[in-house]
Amino acid sequence: MNLILLGAPGAGKGTQGEIIQEHLDIPSISTGVILREAIRTGTPLGQQAKAIIDKGGLVPDEVVNGIVKERLAQEDCQDGFILDGFPRTLPQALALDAMGVTIDKVLYLMVPDALIEERLCNRRVCEGCGATYHLINQPSSAGDLCEKCGSKLMTRKDDKPETIRERLSTYHQLTEPLVEYYRGQGKLFEIDGSTTIEAATEATLRILEGQE
Ligand code: AP5
Ligand code: MG
């Protein structure tokens, strides 16, 4: 099963991707995670991406297309994969088609803008293993440490109110057109992402089991 998780910043793509990959035993691939890792380790890609990500813009299509093409060629993707945060522009969707990849379902997590800022301002991520928390909705049982690996929790640099607004604007302008692109192909499945994490997972699993 080849899946795409589509949705605004903070819609819950990463959260659902992590959960579904366990259910389906296929990897969830986040271009955001790959880019942040490149920034952390100071690679040329990271140096190029840092200023763009910190401002809430998009890394050039050809750069992310190359990352995804390389990642999808790896062994663990041969039985299926979940793409989180890619494609994010129409040219990226066309590039994915040109890679000869068939997408089975596009899971569109719908969350109103009004909820996004609260979600992202309260998000904390583990600086060790990258696990995601929310101070209210999904707190770590170890307080300000990660309950999985014990490392410190931090706030993502692009989770500042002004950067969140910029990311949302980028999303509406460049990514939202993909909703109609995939609806036109009969692959789009809408999920109410404004409910609890558990309810969004249940809705997603019903879609994957073909019950909706
Ligand atoms: P990326 O890391 O993909 O960021 P994003 O799309 O802005 O999405 P987020 O990771 O912020 O949110 P999410 O939907 O994963 O939500 P999460 O599950 O964490 O990309 C970062 C940057 O990299 C981009 O801005 C761009 O510059 C660059 N980039 C990446 N891909 C690119 C591409 N293809 N092309 C060009 N540039 C690219 O949840 C958010 C919070 O809410 C968490 O705290 C979570 O605990 C909580 N939560 C989740 N679901 C629920 C729920 N149902 N109820 C209550 N709380 C919830
Ligand atoms: Mg994410």
CSV table of C-alpha atoms and ligand atoms in Angstrom, one decimal:
chain,number,residue,atom,x,y,z
A,1,MET,CA,0.0,0.0,0.0
A,2,ASN,CA,1.5,3.3,-1.1
A,3,LEU,CA,0.0,6.2,0.9
A,4,ILE,CA,0.2,10.0,1.1
A,5,LEU,CA,-0.6,12.0,4.3
A,6,LEU,CA,-1.8,15.4,3.2
A,7,GLY,CA,-2.7,18.3,5.5
A,8,ALA,CA,-1.7,21.6,6.9
A,9,PRO,CA,1.2,22.2,9.3
A,10,GLY,CA,0.1,20.6,12.6
A,11,ALA,CA,-2.7,18.6,11.1
A,12,GLY,CA,-1.2,15.5,12.6
A,13,LYS,CA,0.6,13.9,9.6
A,14,GLY,CA,3.6,12.9,11.7
A,15,THR,CA,1.5,11.6,14.6
A,16,GLN,CA,-0.7,9.5,12.4
A,17,GLY,CA,2.2,8.4,10.2
A,18,GLU,CA,4.0,7.0,13.2
A,19,ILE,CA,0.9,5.1,14.3
A,20,ILE,CA,-0.1,3.7,10.9
A,21,GLN,CA,3.4,2.5,10.1
A,22,GLU,CA,3.1,0.1,13.0
A,23,HIS,CA,-0.2,-1.2,11.8
A,24,LEU,CA,0.8,-1.7,8.2
A,25,ASP,CA,4.5,-2.5,8.8
A,26,ILE,CA,5.7,-0.1,6.2
A,27,PRO,CA,7.9,3.0,6.7
A,28,SER,CA,6.5,6.5,7.2
A,29,ILE,CA,8.8,8.9,5.4
A,30,SER,CA,8.7,12.6,6.4
A,31,THR,CA,10.6,15.0,4.2
A,32,GLY,CA,10.5,17.5,7.2
A,33,VAL,CA,12.3,14.9,9.4
A,34,ILE,CA,14.9,14.2,6.7
A,35,LEU,CA,15.6,17.9,6.2
A,36,ARG,CA,15.8,18.7,9.9
A,37,GLU,CA,18.3,15.8,10.3
A,38,ALA,CA,20.4,17.3,7.5
A,39,ILE,CA,20.3,20.6,9.3
A,40,ARG,CA,21.3,19.0,12.6
A,41,THR,CA,24.3,17.2,11.1
A,42,GLY,CA,25.3,20.2,9.0
A,43,THR,CA,25.3,18.6,5.5
A,44,PRO,CA,25.3,20.8,2.4
A,45,LEU,CA,21.6,20.0,2.1
A,46,GLY,CA,21.0,21.1,5.6
A,47,GLN,CA,22.9,24.3,5.1
A,48,GLN,CA,20.8,25.1,2.0
A,49,ALA,CA,17.5,24.2,3.7
A,50,LYS,CA,17.9,25.9,7.1
A,51,ALA,CA,17.1,29.5,6.2
A,52,ILE,CA,14.1,28.4,4.1
A,53,ILE,CA,12.6,26.2,6.8
A,54,ASP,CA,13.2,28.8,9.6
A,55,LYS,CA,11.2,31.3,7.5
A,56,GLY,CA,8.4,28.9,6.8
A,57,GLY,CA,9.0,28.6,3.0
A,58,LEU,CA,9.5,25.5,0.9
A,59,VAL,CA,12.8,23.9,-0.1
A,60,PRO,CA,13.1,23.8,-3.9
A,61,ASP,CA,11.1,21.1,-5.7
A,62,GLU,CA,14.1,19.5,-7.4
A,63,VAL,CA,15.9,19.1,-4.0
A,64,VAL,CA,13.0,17.3,-2.3
A,65,ASN,CA,12.2,15.3,-5.4
A,66,GLY,CA,15.7,14.0,-5.3
A,67,ILE,CA,15.5,13.1,-1.6
A,68,VAL,CA,12.3,11.2,-2.1
A,69,LYS,CA,13.4,9.3,-5.2
A,70,GLU,CA,16.5,8.1,-3.4
A,71,ARG,CA,14.5,7.1,-0.3
A,72,LEU,CA,11.8,5.2,-2.2
A,73,ALA,CA,14.4,3.2,-3.9
A,74,GLN,CA,15.5,1.7,-0.6
A,75,GLU,CA,14.6,-1.9,0.3
A,76,ASP,CA,12.2,-1.2,3.1
A,77,CYS,CA,9.9,0.8,0.7
A,78,GLN,CA,9.4,-2.1,-1.7
A,79,ASP,CA,6.2,-3.4,0.0
A,80,GLY,CA,4.7,0.1,0.5
A,81,PHE,CA,5.3,3.4,2.2
A,82,ILE,CA,3.6,6.4,3.8
A,83,LEU,CA,4.7,9.8,2.5
A,84,ASP,CA,4.3,12.6,5.2
A,85,GLY,CA,4.8,16.1,3.8
A,86,PHE,CA,5.5,15.1,0.2
A,87,PRO,CA,4.3,16.0,-2.3
A,88,ARG,CA,3.7,19.6,-1.2
A,89,THR,CA,3.4,21.3,-4.6
A,90,LEU,CA,1.8,20.3,-7.9
A,91,PRO,CA,5.3,19.9,-9.6
A,92,GLN,CA,6.3,17.5,-6.7
A,93,ALA,CA,3.1,15.5,-7.4
A,94,LEU,CA,4.0,15.3,-11.1
A,95,ALA,CA,7.6,14.3,-10.2
A,96,LEU,CA,6.2,11.5,-8.0
A,97,ASP,CA,4.1,10.3,-10.9
A,98,ALA,CA,7.1,10.4,-13.2
A,99,MET,CA,9.1,8.2,-10.7
A,100,GLY,CA,6.7,5.4,-11.8
A,101,VAL,CA,5.1,5.2,-8.3
A,102,THR,CA,1.4,4.3,-8.0
A,103,ILE,CA,-0.3,6.0,-5.1
A,104,ASP,CA,-3.2,4.0,-3.7
A,105,LYS,CA,-4.7,6.4,-1.2
A,106,VAL,CA,-4.2,10.0,-0.2
A,107,LEU,CA,-5.3,10.6,3.4
A,108,TYR,CA,-6.3,14.2,3.8
A,109,LEU,CA,-6.2,15.3,7.5
A,110,MET,CA,-8.6,18.3,7.7
A,111,VAL,CA,-8.0,20.8,10.5
A,112,PRO,CA,-9.2,24.4,10.6
A,113,ASP,CA,-6.5,27.1,10.7
A,114,ALA,CA,-7.9,28.3,14.1
A,115,LEU,CA,-6.7,25.1,15.7
A,116,ILE,CA,-3.2,25.0,14.2
A,117,GLU,CA,-1.5,27.7,16.2
A,118,GLU,CA,-2.5,26.2,19.5
A,119,ARG,CA,-1.3,22.7,18.4
A,120,LEU,CA,2.1,23.9,17.2
A,121,CYS,CA,2.8,26.3,20.1
A,122,ASN,CA,2.2,23.4,22.5
A,123,ARG,CA,4.1,20.8,20.5
A,124,ARG,CA,7.4,19.5,21.9
A,125,VAL,CA,9.8,17.2,20.1
A,126,CYS,CA,12.5,15.0,21.6
A,127,GLU,CA,16.0,16.2,20.6
A,128,GLY,CA,17.2,12.6,20.8
A,129,CYS,CA,14.7,10.3,19.0
A,130,GLY,CA,12.4,12.9,17.5
A,131,ALA,CA,9.2,11.7,19.2
A,132,THR,CA,6.4,14.2,19.2
A,133,TYR,CA,4.4,15.4,22.2
A,134,HIS,CA,1.8,18.0,23.0
A,135,LEU,CA,1.8,19.7,26.4
A,136,ILE,CA,-1.9,19.1,26.8
A,137,ASN,CA,-3.1,16.5,24.3
A,138,GLN,CA,-0.2,14.2,24.4
A,139,PRO,CA,2.1,15.0,27.3
A,140,SER,CA,5.3,12.9,28.0
A,141,SER,CA,4.9,10.8,31.2
A,142,ALA,CA,8.5,11.9,32.0
A,143,GLY,CA,7.7,15.6,32.2
A,144,ASP,CA,10.1,17.7,30.1
A,145,LEU,CA,12.1,14.6,29.1
A,146,CYS,CA,11.2,12.1,26.4
A,147,GLU,CA,9.3,9.1,27.9
A,148,LYS,CA,10.9,6.8,25.2
A,149,CYS,CA,14.6,7.7,25.4
A,150,GLY,CA,15.0,10.2,28.3
A,151,SER,CA,16.4,13.0,26.1
A,152,LYS,CA,15.3,16.6,26.5
A,153,LEU,CA,12.2,17.9,24.8
A,154,MET,CA,12.5,21.1,22.8
A,155,THR,CA,10.3,23.4,20.7
A,156,ARG,CA,10.8,23.2,16.9
A,157,LYS,CA,12.3,26.5,15.6
A,158,ASP,CA,9.6,26.9,13.0
A,159,ASP,CA,6.9,26.7,15.7
A,160,LYS,CA,6.9,30.4,16.4
A,161,PRO,CA,3.6,32.2,15.8
A,162,GLU,CA,4.9,34.3,13.0
A,163,THR,CA,6.5,31.3,11.2
A,164,ILE,CA,3.4,29.3,11.8
A,165,ARG,CA,1.4,31.9,10.0
A,166,GLU,CA,3.9,31.9,7.1
A,167,ARG,CA,3.8,28.1,6.9
A,168,LEU,CA,0.0,28.2,6.8
A,169,SER,CA,0.0,30.8,4.0
A,170,THR,CA,2.5,28.6,2.0
A,171,TYR,CA,0.2,25.6,2.6
A,172,HIS,CA,-2.9,27.3,1.3
A,173,GLN,CA,-1.1,28.7,-1.7
A,174,LEU,CA,1.0,25.8,-2.9
A,175,THR,CA,-0.1,22.6,-1.2
A,176,GLU,CA,-3.9,22.8,-1.0
A,177,PRO,CA,-4.3,22.5,-4.8
A,178,LEU,CA,-3.2,18.9,-4.4
A,179,VAL,CA,-6.5,18.2,-2.7
A,180,GLU,CA,-8.3,18.7,-6.0
A,181,TYR,CA,-5.5,17.0,-8.0
A,182,TYR,CA,-5.9,13.7,-6.0
A,183,ARG,CA,-9.7,14.1,-5.7
A,184,GLY,CA,-9.8,14.2,-9.5
A,185,GLN,CA,-7.9,10.8,-9.5
A,186,GLY,CA,-10.5,9.3,-7.1
A,187,LYS,CA,-7.7,8.8,-4.5
A,188,LEU,CA,-8.6,11.4,-1.9
A,189,PHE,CA,-10.0,10.3,1.5
A,190,GLU,CA,-11.0,13.0,3.9
A,191,ILE,CA,-10.4,12.6,7.6
A,192,ASP,CA,-11.5,14.9,10.4
A,193,GLY,CA,-8.2,15.8,11.9
A,194,SER,CA,-9.6,18.2,14.5
A,195,THR,CA,-10.9,15.4,16.8
A,196,THR,CA,-8.6,13.4,19.1
A,197,ILE,CA,-5.5,11.5,17.9
A,198,GLU,CA,-7.3,8.2,18.6
A,199,ALA,CA,-10.4,9.2,16.6
A,200,ALA,CA,-8.3,10.3,13.7
A,201,THR,CA,-6.4,7.0,13.8
A,202,GLU,CA,-9.7,5.0,13.9
A,203,ALA,CA,-11.0,7.0,10.9
A,204,THR,CA,-7.8,6.4,9.0
A,205,LEU,CA,-7.7,2.6,9.7
A,206,ARG,CA,-11.4,2.3,8.5
A,207,ILE,CA,-10.3,3.9,5.2
A,208,LEU,CA,-7.3,1.7,4.9
A,209,GLU,CA,-9.5,-1.4,5.5
A,210,GLY,CA,-11.8,-0.2,2.7
A,211,GLN,CA,-14.8,0.4,5.0
A,212,GLU,CA,-15.2,4.0,3.9
B,1,AP5,P1,7.3,19.3,8.1
B,1,AP5,O1,8.1,18.8,9.2
B,1,AP5,O2,6.6,18.4,7.2
B,1,AP5,O3,6.2,20.3,8.8
B,1,AP5,P2,4.7,20.6,8.5
B,1,AP5,O4,4.1,20.2,7.2
B,1,AP5,O5,4.6,22.1,8.7
B,1,AP5,O6,3.9,19.7,9.4
B,1,AP5,P3,4.2,19.5,11.0
B,1,AP5,O7,5.3,18.5,11.1
B,1,AP5,O8,4.4,20.9,11.6
B,1,AP5,O9,2.9,19.0,11.5
B,1,AP5,P4,2.2,17.5,11.4
B,1,AP5,O10,1.1,17.5,10.5
B,1,AP5,O11,3.3,16.5,11.2
B,1,AP5,O12,1.6,17.5,12.9
B,1,AP5,P5,2.1,16.6,14.2
B,1,AP5,O13,1.7,15.2,14.0
B,1,AP5,O14,3.5,16.9,14.6
B,1,AP5,O15,8.1,20.3,7.2
B,1,AP5,C1,8.9,21.3,7.8
B,1,AP5,C2,9.5,22.2,6.8
B,1,AP5,O16,10.4,21.5,5.9
B,1,AP5,C3,8.5,22.9,5.8
B,1,AP5,O17,8.0,24.1,6.3
B,1,AP5,C4,9.4,23.1,4.6
B,1,AP5,O18,10.2,24.3,4.7
B,1,AP5,C5,10.3,21.9,4.5
B,1,AP5,N1,9.7,20.8,3.7
B,1,AP5,C6,9.3,19.6,4.2
B,1,AP5,N2,8.8,18.9,3.2
B,1,AP5,C7,8.9,19.6,2.1
B,1,AP5,C8,8.6,19.4,0.7
B,1,AP5,N3,7.9,18.3,0.3
B,1,AP5,N4,8.8,20.4,-0.2
B,1,AP5,C9,9.5,21.5,0.2
B,1,AP5,N5,9.8,21.8,1.5
B,1,AP5,C10,9.5,20.8,2.4
B,1,AP5,O19,1.1,17.2,15.3
B,1,AP5,C11,1.2,18.6,15.7
B,1,AP5,C12,0.9,18.7,17.2
B,1,AP5,O20,-0.5,18.4,17.4
B,1,AP5,C13,1.7,17.7,18.0
B,1,AP5,O21,2.0,18.3,19.2
B,1,AP5,C14,0.7,16.5,18.3
B,1,AP5,O22,0.9,15.9,19.5
B,1,AP5,C15,-0.6,17.2,18.3
B,1,AP5,N6,-1.7,16.5,17.6
B,1,AP5,C16,-1.6,15.7,16.5
B,1,AP5,N7,-2.8,15.2,16.1
B,1,AP5,C17,-3.7,15.7,17.1
B,1,AP5,C18,-5.1,15.5,17.3
B,1,AP5,N8,-5.8,14.7,16.5
B,1,AP5,N9,-5.7,16.0,18.4
B,1,AP5,C19,-4.9,16.8,19.2
B,1,AP5,N10,-3.6,17.0,19.1
B,1,AP5,C20,-3.0,16.5,18.0
B,2,MG,MG,5.4,16.5,10.9
